[in-house]
Short mmCIF file of C-alpha atoms and ligand atoms in Angstrom, two decimals:
data_model
loop_
_atom_site.label_atom_id
_atom_site.label_comp_id
_atom_site.label_asym_id
_atom_site.label_seq_id
_atom_site.Cartn_x
_atom_site.Cartn_y
_atom_site.Cartn_z
CA MET T 16 76.42 134.76 121.03
CA LYS T 17 75.40 138.39 120.97
CA LYS T 18 73.22 139.88 118.21
CA ILE T 19 74.92 143.18 117.38
CA TYR T 20 73.77 146.12 115.21
CA ALA T 21 76.23 147.75 112.80
CA ASN T 22 76.72 150.93 114.81
CA ASP T 23 77.77 148.89 117.86
CA LEU T 24 80.20 146.51 116.14
CA LYS T 25 83.22 148.64 117.06
CA LYS T 26 82.65 147.91 120.74
CA HIS T 27 83.13 144.18 120.17
CA PHE T 28 86.46 143.79 118.34
CA GLY T 29 87.87 140.32 118.77
CA GLU T 30 84.57 138.88 119.97
CA GLU T 31 82.40 136.24 118.42
CA ILE T 32 79.16 137.90 117.37
CA GLU T 33 76.00 137.44 115.36
CA PHE T 34 75.08 140.03 112.75
CA SER T 35 72.01 140.14 110.48
CA GLY T 36 71.06 142.36 107.58
CA PHE T 37 70.49 142.84 103.85
CA VAL T 38 73.14 141.95 101.28
CA ASP T 39 74.15 145.38 100.03
CA ASN T 40 76.97 144.39 97.70
CA ILE T 41 78.95 141.30 96.67
CA ARG T 42 82.47 141.26 95.25
CA ASN T 43 83.57 137.83 94.21
CA LEU T 44 87.33 137.95 93.47
CA GLN T 45 89.77 135.18 92.62
CA TRP T 46 90.96 134.50 96.15
CA VAL T 47 88.47 136.22 98.31
CA GLN T 48 84.82 137.12 98.54
CA PHE T 49 83.57 140.33 100.12
CA ILE T 50 79.96 140.89 100.97
CA ILE T 51 78.68 144.13 102.39
CA VAL T 52 75.80 143.62 104.77
CA ARG T 53 73.66 146.47 106.06
CA ASP T 54 71.13 146.96 108.81
CA SER T 55 69.24 150.14 109.69
CA THR T 56 72.25 151.53 111.55
CA GLY T 57 75.06 150.98 109.05
CA LYS T 58 77.11 148.57 106.92
CA VAL T 59 79.92 146.12 107.47
CA GLN T 60 82.22 144.08 105.25
CA VAL T 61 82.26 140.33 105.60
CA THR T 62 85.46 138.70 104.27
CA ILE T 63 85.73 135.06 103.17
CA GLU T 64 89.09 133.57 102.10
CA LYS T 65 88.37 131.13 99.29
CA SER T 66 91.53 129.07 99.83
CA ASP T 67 90.49 128.05 103.34
CA GLU T 68 88.95 124.57 103.07
CA LYS T 69 86.57 125.11 105.97
CA ASN T 70 85.01 128.07 104.09
CA LYS T 71 83.91 125.90 101.16
CA LYS T 72 80.23 125.81 102.13
CA MET T 73 80.11 129.59 102.59
CA VAL T 74 81.95 130.21 99.30
CA ASP T 75 79.37 128.11 97.44
CA LEU T 76 76.56 129.93 99.20
CA ILE T 77 77.95 133.32 98.20
CA ASN T 78 78.49 132.22 94.60
CA ASP T 79 74.73 131.78 94.48
CA LEU T 80 73.70 134.74 96.66
CA THR T 81 71.55 137.57 95.29
CA LEU T 82 71.73 141.23 96.33
CA GLU T 83 69.08 142.35 98.83
CA SER T 84 68.67 138.86 100.28
CA THR T 85 68.85 138.82 104.06
CA VAL T 86 71.53 136.88 105.90
CA LYS T 87 72.46 135.90 109.42
CA ILE T 88 76.17 135.75 110.03
CA LYS T 89 78.14 134.24 112.87
CA GLY T 90 81.78 135.18 113.13
CA ILE T 91 84.43 137.36 114.71
CA ILE T 92 84.42 141.13 114.31
CA MET T 93 87.99 142.29 113.67
CA GLU T 94 89.55 145.71 113.55
CA ASN T 95 91.27 146.18 110.18
CA PRO T 96 92.60 149.61 109.14
CA LYS T 97 92.89 148.42 105.53
CA VAL T 98 89.11 148.08 105.20
CA LYS T 99 87.70 151.43 104.05
CA MET T 100 84.25 150.77 105.42
CA GLY T 101 84.57 151.40 109.14
CA ASN T 102 88.10 149.90 109.43
CA MET T 103 86.68 146.55 110.42
CA GLU T 104 85.46 143.28 108.98
CA ILE T 105 83.60 140.19 110.04
CA ILE T 106 85.42 136.91 109.53
CA PRO T 107 82.49 134.51 109.36
CA THR T 108 82.22 130.95 110.53
CA GLU T 109 78.65 130.47 109.38
CA ILE T 110 76.31 132.26 106.98
CA GLU T 111 72.62 131.55 106.72
CA VAL T 112 70.34 133.04 104.05
CA THR T 113 67.21 133.98 105.97
CA SER T 114 65.37 135.32 102.91
CA ARG T 115 66.32 135.19 99.26
CA SER T 116 65.65 138.22 97.04
CA GLU T 117 64.78 137.90 93.39
CA ASN T 118 67.63 138.91 91.13
CA GLU T 119 66.01 141.97 89.55
CA LEU T 120 64.58 144.71 91.75
CA PRO T 121 61.60 146.71 90.41
CA PHE T 122 64.03 149.66 90.16
CA ASN T 123 67.50 150.53 91.39
CA TYR T 124 66.89 152.48 94.57
CA LYS T 125 70.59 153.35 94.77
CA ASN T 126 70.51 155.27 91.50
CA LEU T 127 67.30 157.18 90.96
CA ASP T 128 68.32 158.81 87.66
CA GLY T 129 65.38 158.41 85.30
CA VAL T 130 63.21 156.70 87.92
CA ASN T 131 59.94 158.55 88.31
CA LEU T 132 58.43 159.27 91.69
CA ASP T 133 55.33 157.18 90.99
CA THR T 134 57.44 154.06 90.41
CA ARG T 135 59.23 154.75 93.67
CA LEU T 136 55.93 155.19 95.49
CA ASP T 137 54.46 152.05 93.88
CA PHE T 138 57.39 150.10 95.35
CA ARG T 139 57.83 152.23 98.44
CA PHE T 140 59.15 149.29 100.47
CA ILE T 141 62.12 149.18 98.08
CA ASP T 142 62.46 152.97 97.90
CA LEU T 143 62.67 153.16 101.68
CA ARG T 144 65.77 150.94 101.68
CA SER T 145 68.03 153.83 100.62
CA ASP T 146 70.39 155.25 103.22
CA LYS T 147 68.81 158.64 102.64
CA ASN T 148 65.26 157.48 103.32
CA ILE T 149 66.22 155.48 106.37
CA LEU T 150 68.00 158.54 107.77
CA MET T 151 65.00 160.73 106.93
CA PHE T 152 62.68 158.63 109.08
CA GLN T 153 65.20 158.37 111.89
CA VAL T 154 65.39 162.17 111.89
CA GLN T 155 61.60 162.54 111.74
CA SER T 156 61.30 160.16 114.66
CA ALA T 157 63.86 162.15 116.66
CA LEU T 158 62.16 165.44 115.84
CA VAL T 159 58.81 164.19 117.10
CA LYS T 160 60.46 162.56 120.11
CA TYR T 161 62.03 165.87 121.16
CA MET T 162 58.86 167.89 120.58
CA ARG T 163 57.05 165.35 122.76
CA GLU T 164 59.87 165.49 125.29
CA TYR T 165 59.55 169.27 125.56
CA LEU T 166 55.84 168.93 126.26
CA TYR T 167 56.26 166.09 128.75
CA ASN T 168 58.90 168.19 130.54
CA ASN T 169 56.27 170.90 130.80
CA SER T 170 53.56 168.64 132.26
CA PHE T 171 51.49 168.13 129.09
CA VAL T 172 49.37 165.00 128.81
CA GLU T 173 49.28 163.01 125.57
CA ILE T 174 45.72 162.23 124.45
CA HIS T 175 44.19 160.05 121.74
CA THR T 176 41.02 161.40 120.18
CA PRO T 177 38.66 159.50 117.87
CA LYS T 178 39.05 159.77 114.11
CA PHE T 179 35.49 158.64 113.36
CA ILE T 180 33.19 161.56 113.96
CA GLY T 181 29.44 161.96 113.73
CA THR T 182 29.25 165.43 112.19
CA ALA T 183 31.54 167.23 109.77
CA SER T 184 34.03 169.13 111.92
CA GLU T 185 35.43 172.66 111.94
CA SER T 186 34.32 174.11 108.64
CA GLY T 187 31.80 171.66 107.21
CA ALA T 188 33.94 171.37 104.07
CA GLU T 189 36.78 169.12 103.01
CA VAL T 190 35.85 166.03 105.02
CA PHE T 191 35.72 162.40 103.93
CA GLU T 192 32.44 160.62 104.40
CA VAL T 193 32.50 156.97 105.42
CA LYS T 194 29.75 154.39 105.69
CA TYR T 195 29.24 153.67 109.37
CA PHE T 196 26.80 150.75 109.60
CA ASP T 197 23.46 152.26 108.63
CA ARG T 198 24.53 155.87 108.94
CA LYS T 199 27.15 158.29 107.74
CA ALA T 200 30.31 159.19 109.62
CA TYR T 201 33.25 161.42 108.76
CA LEU T 202 37.00 161.19 109.17
CA ALA T 203 38.35 163.86 111.51
CA GLN T 204 40.04 166.73 109.69
CA SER T 205 41.70 167.76 112.96
CA PRO T 206 41.43 166.91 116.68
CA GLN T 207 40.54 170.56 117.27
CA PHE T 208 37.20 170.06 119.04
CA TYR T 209 38.38 167.20 121.21
CA LYS T 210 41.58 168.83 122.35
CA GLN T 211 39.44 171.80 123.39
CA MET T 212 37.02 169.41 125.09
CA CYS T 213 39.89 168.21 127.28
CA ILE T 214 40.53 171.81 128.27
CA ALA T 215 36.87 172.15 129.25
CA SER T 216 37.31 168.92 131.23
CA GLY T 217 40.11 170.51 133.23
CA PHE T 218 43.14 168.76 131.70
CA SER T 219 45.06 172.08 131.45
CA LYS T 220 47.72 170.93 128.97
CA VAL T 221 47.23 168.35 126.24
CA PHE T 222 48.72 167.23 122.97
CA GLU T 223 48.18 164.59 120.33
CA VAL T 224 50.20 163.23 117.42
CA ALA T 225 47.75 161.63 115.01
CA PRO T 226 46.40 161.50 111.47
CA CYS T 227 44.16 164.19 110.00
CA PHE T 228 42.08 163.63 106.89
CA ARG T 229 41.34 166.34 104.35
CA ALA T 230 39.27 165.80 101.22
CA GLU T 231 41.22 168.45 99.31
CA ASN T 232 41.54 167.59 95.67
CA SER T 233 44.81 169.47 95.36
CA ASN T 234 47.99 168.20 93.83
CA THR T 235 50.75 170.28 95.35
CA SER T 236 54.11 169.47 96.85
CA ARG T 237 52.79 170.21 100.35
CA HIS T 238 49.28 168.75 100.52
CA ALA T 239 48.20 165.23 101.34
CA THR T 240 44.73 163.85 101.97
CA GLU T 241 46.01 162.21 105.16
CA PHE T 242 48.85 163.68 107.18
CA THR T 243 50.20 163.52 110.71
CA SER T 244 49.42 166.48 112.88
CA PHE T 245 51.19 167.48 116.08
CA ASP T 246 48.41 169.21 117.99
CA VAL T 247 48.84 171.18 121.21
CA GLU T 248 46.29 172.92 123.44
CA PHE T 249 46.72 174.51 126.88
CA SER T 250 44.83 176.55 129.46
CA TYR T 251 45.11 179.73 131.48
CA ILE T 252 46.75 181.81 128.81
CA ASP T 253 46.49 185.60 128.68
CA SER T 254 47.05 186.00 124.98
CA TYR T 255 47.79 184.18 121.75
CA GLU T 256 51.35 185.40 122.32
CA ASP T 257 51.61 182.76 125.06
CA VAL T 258 50.79 180.17 122.40
CA MET T 259 53.36 181.51 119.94
CA ASN T 260 56.01 181.60 122.65
CA LEU T 261 55.42 178.00 123.68
CA GLU T 262 55.53 176.83 120.08
CA ALA T 263 58.76 178.74 119.39
CA GLU T 264 60.39 177.32 122.53
CA MET T 265 59.32 173.80 121.64
CA LEU T 266 60.70 174.08 118.10
CA LYS T 267 63.98 175.54 119.34
CA TYR T 268 64.32 172.73 121.89
CA ALA T 269 63.62 170.01 119.32
CA LEU T 270 65.83 171.45 116.57
CA GLU T 271 68.71 171.88 118.97
CA LYS T 272 68.45 168.24 120.04
CA VAL T 273 68.05 166.95 116.48
CA LYS T 274 71.08 168.93 115.44
CA ALA T 275 73.16 167.51 118.28
CA GLU T 276 72.13 163.95 117.43
CA TYR T 277 71.95 164.02 113.62
CA GLY T 278 73.42 167.39 112.49
CA ASP T 279 76.58 165.96 110.89
CA LYS T 280 74.77 163.12 109.13
CA ILE T 281 72.08 165.50 107.88
CA SER T 282 74.62 167.88 106.42
CA GLU T 283 76.53 164.98 104.82
CA VAL T 284 73.51 163.24 103.29
CA PHE T 285 71.08 166.12 102.67
CA GLY T 286 73.52 169.04 102.46
CA VAL T 287 71.45 170.91 105.04
CA ASN T 288 72.84 172.81 107.98
CA ILE T 289 70.24 172.90 110.76
CA GLU T 290 69.91 176.43 112.07
CA VAL T 291 68.80 176.40 115.70
CA PRO T 292 66.37 179.35 115.85
CA VAL T 293 66.92 182.25 118.23
CA LEU T 294 64.06 183.30 120.54
CA PRO T 295 61.80 185.17 120.16
CA PHE T 296 60.79 184.41 116.58
CA PRO T 297 59.98 187.49 114.48
CA VAL T 298 56.31 188.48 114.20
CA MET T 299 54.70 190.57 111.45
CA LYS T 300 51.20 191.63 110.52
CA LEU T 301 49.84 190.24 107.26
CA SER T 302 49.27 193.72 105.79
CA ASP T 303 52.79 194.87 106.70
CA ILE T 304 54.21 191.80 105.02
CA TYR T 305 52.44 192.62 101.76
CA LYS T 306 53.70 196.20 102.04
CA GLU T 307 57.30 195.07 102.49
CA LEU T 308 57.12 192.42 99.80
CA GLU T 309 56.05 195.14 97.39
CA GLU T 310 58.70 197.62 98.52
CA ARG T 311 61.57 195.15 98.71
CA TYR T 312 60.83 192.65 95.97
CA SER T 313 58.25 194.46 93.79
CA TYR T 314 55.78 191.68 94.59
CA VAL T 315 52.33 193.03 93.80
CA VAL T 316 49.04 191.17 94.21
CA ASP T 317 45.43 192.22 93.94
CA GLU T 318 43.84 193.50 97.17
CA SER T 319 41.38 190.59 97.05
CA GLU T 320 44.24 188.11 97.51
CA LYS T 321 45.65 189.84 100.56
CA THR T 322 43.33 188.06 103.00
CA ASP T 323 45.89 185.25 103.23
CA LEU T 324 49.45 184.64 102.08
CA THR T 325 49.67 183.44 98.50
CA THR T 326 52.08 180.56 97.86
CA GLU T 327 54.54 183.02 96.32
CA ALA T 328 54.13 185.44 99.24
CA GLU T 329 54.91 182.59 101.66
CA ARG T 330 58.05 181.88 99.67
CA LEU T 331 59.08 185.53 99.81
CA VAL T 332 58.39 185.65 103.54
CA TYR T 333 61.40 183.37 103.94
CA ARG T 334 63.57 185.90 102.14
CA LEU T 335 62.09 188.71 104.19
CA ALA T 336 62.62 186.83 107.47
CA LYS T 337 66.24 186.20 106.50
CA GLU T 338 67.00 189.73 105.35
CA LYS T 339 65.08 191.66 107.99
CA PHE T 340 65.53 189.43 111.04
CA ASN T 341 68.25 186.93 110.09
CA HIS T 342 65.74 184.20 110.98
CA GLU T 343 64.20 181.23 109.19
CA PHE T 344 60.83 181.50 110.95
CA MET T 345 58.15 184.16 110.85
CA PHE T 346 54.90 184.41 112.79
CA VAL T 347 52.21 186.10 110.74
CA ILE T 348 49.35 187.77 112.64
CA ASP T 349 46.37 190.00 111.99
CA TYR T 350 44.56 187.86 109.44
CA PRO T 351 41.07 189.10 108.56
CA ALA T 352 38.76 187.48 111.11
CA ASP T 353 36.05 186.51 108.63
CA LYS T 354 38.51 184.30 106.71
CA ARG T 355 39.57 182.26 109.73
CA ALA T 356 38.06 179.45 111.77
CA PHE T 357 35.17 180.45 114.03
CA TYR T 358 36.87 179.08 117.15
CA HIS T 359 39.71 181.62 116.99
CA MET T 360 39.12 184.43 119.46
CA ARG T 361 38.42 187.90 118.11
CA ASP T 362 39.47 191.08 119.90
CA SER T 363 36.85 193.62 121.03
CA ASP T 364 37.56 195.52 117.79
CA GLY T 365 36.99 192.34 115.77
CA SER T 366 40.64 191.61 114.95
CA LEU T 367 41.80 188.02 115.07
CA LEU T 368 43.87 186.62 117.92
CA GLY T 369 45.40 183.88 115.83
CA TYR T 370 48.50 183.31 113.74
CA ASP T 371 50.28 181.19 111.16
CA LEU T 372 53.92 180.19 111.40
CA ILE T 373 55.98 180.19 108.21
CA TRP T 374 59.26 178.24 108.07
CA LYS T 375 61.54 178.43 105.06
CA GLY T 376 58.70 179.83 102.99
CA VAL T 377 56.00 177.30 103.85
CA GLU T 378 53.16 177.44 106.40
CA ILE T 379 53.75 174.82 109.06
CA THR T 380 51.24 175.92 111.70
CA SER T 381 47.96 177.59 112.48
CA GLY T 382 47.41 178.62 116.06
CA ALA T 383 45.28 180.93 118.17
CA GLN T 384 43.79 181.89 121.43
CA ARG T 385 40.38 180.21 121.35
CA GLU T 386 37.02 181.73 122.01
CA HIS T 387 36.05 180.19 125.35
CA ARG T 388 33.08 182.44 126.22
CA TYR T 389 29.85 180.58 125.49
CA GLU T 390 27.81 183.46 124.05
CA LYS T 391 30.65 184.57 121.82
CA ILE T 392 31.50 181.14 120.45
CA VAL T 393 27.82 180.52 119.68
CA GLU T 394 27.70 183.85 117.86
CA ASN T 395 30.87 183.02 115.87
CA ALA T 396 29.47 179.64 114.87
CA LYS T 397 26.14 181.22 113.83
CA ASN T 398 27.94 183.80 111.72
CA LYS T 399 29.62 180.96 109.83
CA GLY T 400 26.33 179.06 109.49
CA LEU T 401 27.76 176.18 111.55
CA ALA T 402 25.75 176.43 114.77
CA GLU T 403 23.78 173.23 114.10
CA ASP T 404 26.77 171.16 112.91
CA VAL T 405 28.88 172.00 115.92
CA LYS T 406 26.17 171.90 118.57
CA PHE T 407 27.97 169.22 120.60
CA TYR T 408 31.11 171.34 120.60
CA LEU T 409 29.34 174.50 121.77
CA GLU T 410 28.16 172.58 124.85
CA PHE T 411 31.79 172.34 126.04
CA PHE T 412 31.73 176.05 126.89
CA LYS T 413 28.51 176.11 128.91
CA TYR T 414 29.72 174.71 132.20
CA GLY T 415 33.01 176.51 132.79
CA CYS T 416 35.95 176.47 130.42
CA PRO T 417 39.27 178.24 131.07
CA PRO T 418 40.85 180.67 128.62
CA HIS T 419 43.06 178.60 126.36
CA GLY T 420 44.85 178.35 123.06
CA GLY T 421 46.83 175.98 120.90
CA PHE T 422 48.27 175.15 117.56
CA ALA T 423 48.97 172.31 115.13
CA ILE T 424 52.09 171.48 113.13
CA GLY T 425 52.05 169.14 110.12
CA ILE T 426 54.85 166.65 110.75
CA ASP T 427 55.24 165.66 107.10
CA ARG T 428 55.71 169.28 106.08
CA LEU T 429 58.07 169.89 108.96
CA THR T 430 60.28 166.98 107.84
CA MET T 431 60.19 168.24 104.25
CA LEU T 432 61.42 171.66 105.33
CA LEU T 433 63.96 170.39 107.83
CA LEU T 434 65.72 168.25 105.24
CA ASP T 435 65.08 170.48 102.23
CA ILE T 436 63.09 167.79 100.39
CA SER T 437 61.02 169.03 97.48
CA SER T 438 57.76 167.16 98.10
CA ILE T 439 55.64 165.84 100.94
CA LYS T 440 55.22 162.70 98.81
CA GLU T 441 58.73 161.76 99.86
CA THR T 442 58.45 162.61 103.54
CA GLN T 443 55.26 160.66 104.23
CA LEU T 444 55.94 157.02 104.94
CA LEU T 445 53.15 156.19 102.49
CA PHE T 446 51.81 159.21 100.65
CA ARG T 447 48.07 159.65 100.43
CA GLY T 448 46.76 162.02 97.77
CA PRO T 449 43.74 162.40 95.49
CA THR T 450 45.09 159.76 93.10
CA ARG T 451 47.10 157.62 95.50
CA LEU T 452 45.65 155.11 97.93
CA GLU T 453 48.18 152.31 97.35
CA PRO T 454 50.27 150.59 98.54
P1 AMO I 508 45.42 173.92 109.71
O1 AMO I 508 44.30 173.48 108.87
O2 AMO I 508 46.10 175.21 109.29
O3 AMO I 508 44.97 174.16 111.20
O4 AMO I 508 46.50 172.77 109.77
C1 AMO I 508 47.63 172.87 110.62
C2 AMO I 508 48.87 172.42 109.92
O5 AMO I 508 48.71 171.09 109.41
C3 AMO I 508 49.42 170.95 108.19
N1 AMO I 508 48.48 170.66 107.10
C4 AMO I 508 48.72 169.80 106.10
N2 AMO I 508 49.78 169.02 105.83
C5 AMO I 508 49.71 168.23 104.74
N3 AMO I 508 48.65 168.16 103.92
C6 AMO I 508 47.54 168.91 104.15
N4 AMO I 508 46.49 168.82 103.35
C7 AMO I 508 47.55 169.79 105.28
N5 AMO I 508 46.66 170.63 105.81
C8 AMO I 508 47.24 171.16 106.91
C9 AMO I 508 50.13 172.25 107.95
C10 AMO I 508 49.27 173.22 108.69
O6 AMO I 508 49.95 174.39 109.03
N6 AMO I 508 42.82 173.06 113.92
C11 AMO I 508 43.82 173.91 113.31
C12 AMO I 508 45.08 173.99 114.14
C13 AMO I 508 44.92 174.74 115.44
O7 AMO I 508 44.44 175.90 115.40
O8 AMO I 508 45.32 174.19 116.49
C14 AMO I 508 44.18 173.32 111.94
O9 AMO I 508 43.89 172.21 111.62
O10 AMO I 508 51.43 172.16 108.52
#
C-alpha cells in the first residue's frame, strides 16, 4: 500500500492508500463521523459511516480521539464533489493512533486573538503547526533554494566556514565570547574573512548560508542575536557595480521562481502580491536621498545623523523608490568611508566603494568591492585600530589576491519582508534575542 501525501491524493482516486497526519478536526454526528487529517501539504476528510457494523472499532476509536493526535489511516481515496475540502474523502478500513495528544493545547494556534507572542514562542512547536507558519517556511526554503540555484548555475561553490573563531572578527565589537577549553573563543559575527580567504586561495566564486552571531542588546523587530546569512563573494570584478548587478539578478531570479511556485498561495494566505523586480535596480547616493526625503516628505534630521540611514529614513526610502522609480528596491551608495568596515575598498578620493540594499523600507544587505591591495588593507585596519586583531586576515593579501567583492543578505529579514510579517521573531524558526534562548 502506498503512503501518499495530501497534495498527491487526487492522483490516486479509487486506489487503496495509506495516509498519515495530525487530527485537525473531528465532527461526530448521529450517523457519521468526519475527521479532518492534515500533513504538511494539505488536509483531507476521512468519512466513517456509523451504521456499518465493520466500522465499529473505528467508531469507538474516534469517540475517544483527541485533536492534534497523529493517526495512520488505511483506506480508499474517493472523488466526491459534495465534500468541500478538495472534493474527495478517504473511506477508511483501518485507523491507528500513532501518538495521542493531550486534550488541552497550551494555546489555540488556530485563533491567535489575545495570545501574546511570547506564549507562541514558548510553545513554538505548537505555533508552527498553523497553515500560515508551515507555508512561511516552505516559502523561505524555496527562496533560499532559488538563490542557491542562481549561484550554482553561475559556477559558484558553496563553502562552510567555522563559527568558532580565535579573535574577535570584523569590528572587534558585538561578538559573543565562549569558553574554549582553557582559552577564550568567539562566535563568528559573519563569514566575511573566510569567504575572502577563499578568494585569496583562488576559488573565484563562493557562497555560504550559515548562522551569524551578534551580541547586540537591541530589541527591535528586525534584529536577532543569531540569524542566517546568505553570504556571497566573487573575484575579478572591476567595480562594486558588478556586485550590485549580480545581487539584483539573483534576487530577481529567486523572486520570479518563488512567485511561480507559491505566488497564489502567498497572496491568499498573506495578502501579498510578489512583485518581480525589474533590472537594473535604482541606485542613489546617501546624501541625495536625504535631500529628496526633505524636499518630498519634509523629513529633516540633524547633519550628524546623515552618516547612515535612520530607521525612519529607510522606511521613507521605500516610498521614494516607489514614487521615483516604481520599484521596491533601492541601492544606497556613497556612505562616509570612516563609518564603514575597513575591508570595503575606498576610491582614490577616499569615497567608499560599498553599498546597502533597502527592500520595502528595511536594509537587507551590505556589500562592497573589497580592498585587496596589501598595503592599503593594512592601512585601513590600522586606521580602525584593528591591525593586531585581524593580523591573520591581513596575511591573505600578501601572496596574491584577485580584485573581488561580495555581499550578505539576512534570510530572516528577507522572509519578513517578502511575506509582510511584522517581526523577525516570527520568521526565525526559533528566535534568538537578548532575552530569549529557549526553547
Ligand atoms: P551586515 O552587518 O550589514 O554586513 O549584515 C548583512 C545583513 O545581515 C542581516 N543582519 C541581521 N539580521 C538579523 N539580525 C541582526 N542582528 C542582523 N545584522 C545583520 C541584514 C544585513 O543587511 N560582512 C558584511 C556583509 C558583506 O559585506 O558581505 C556584513 O556582515 O539583512
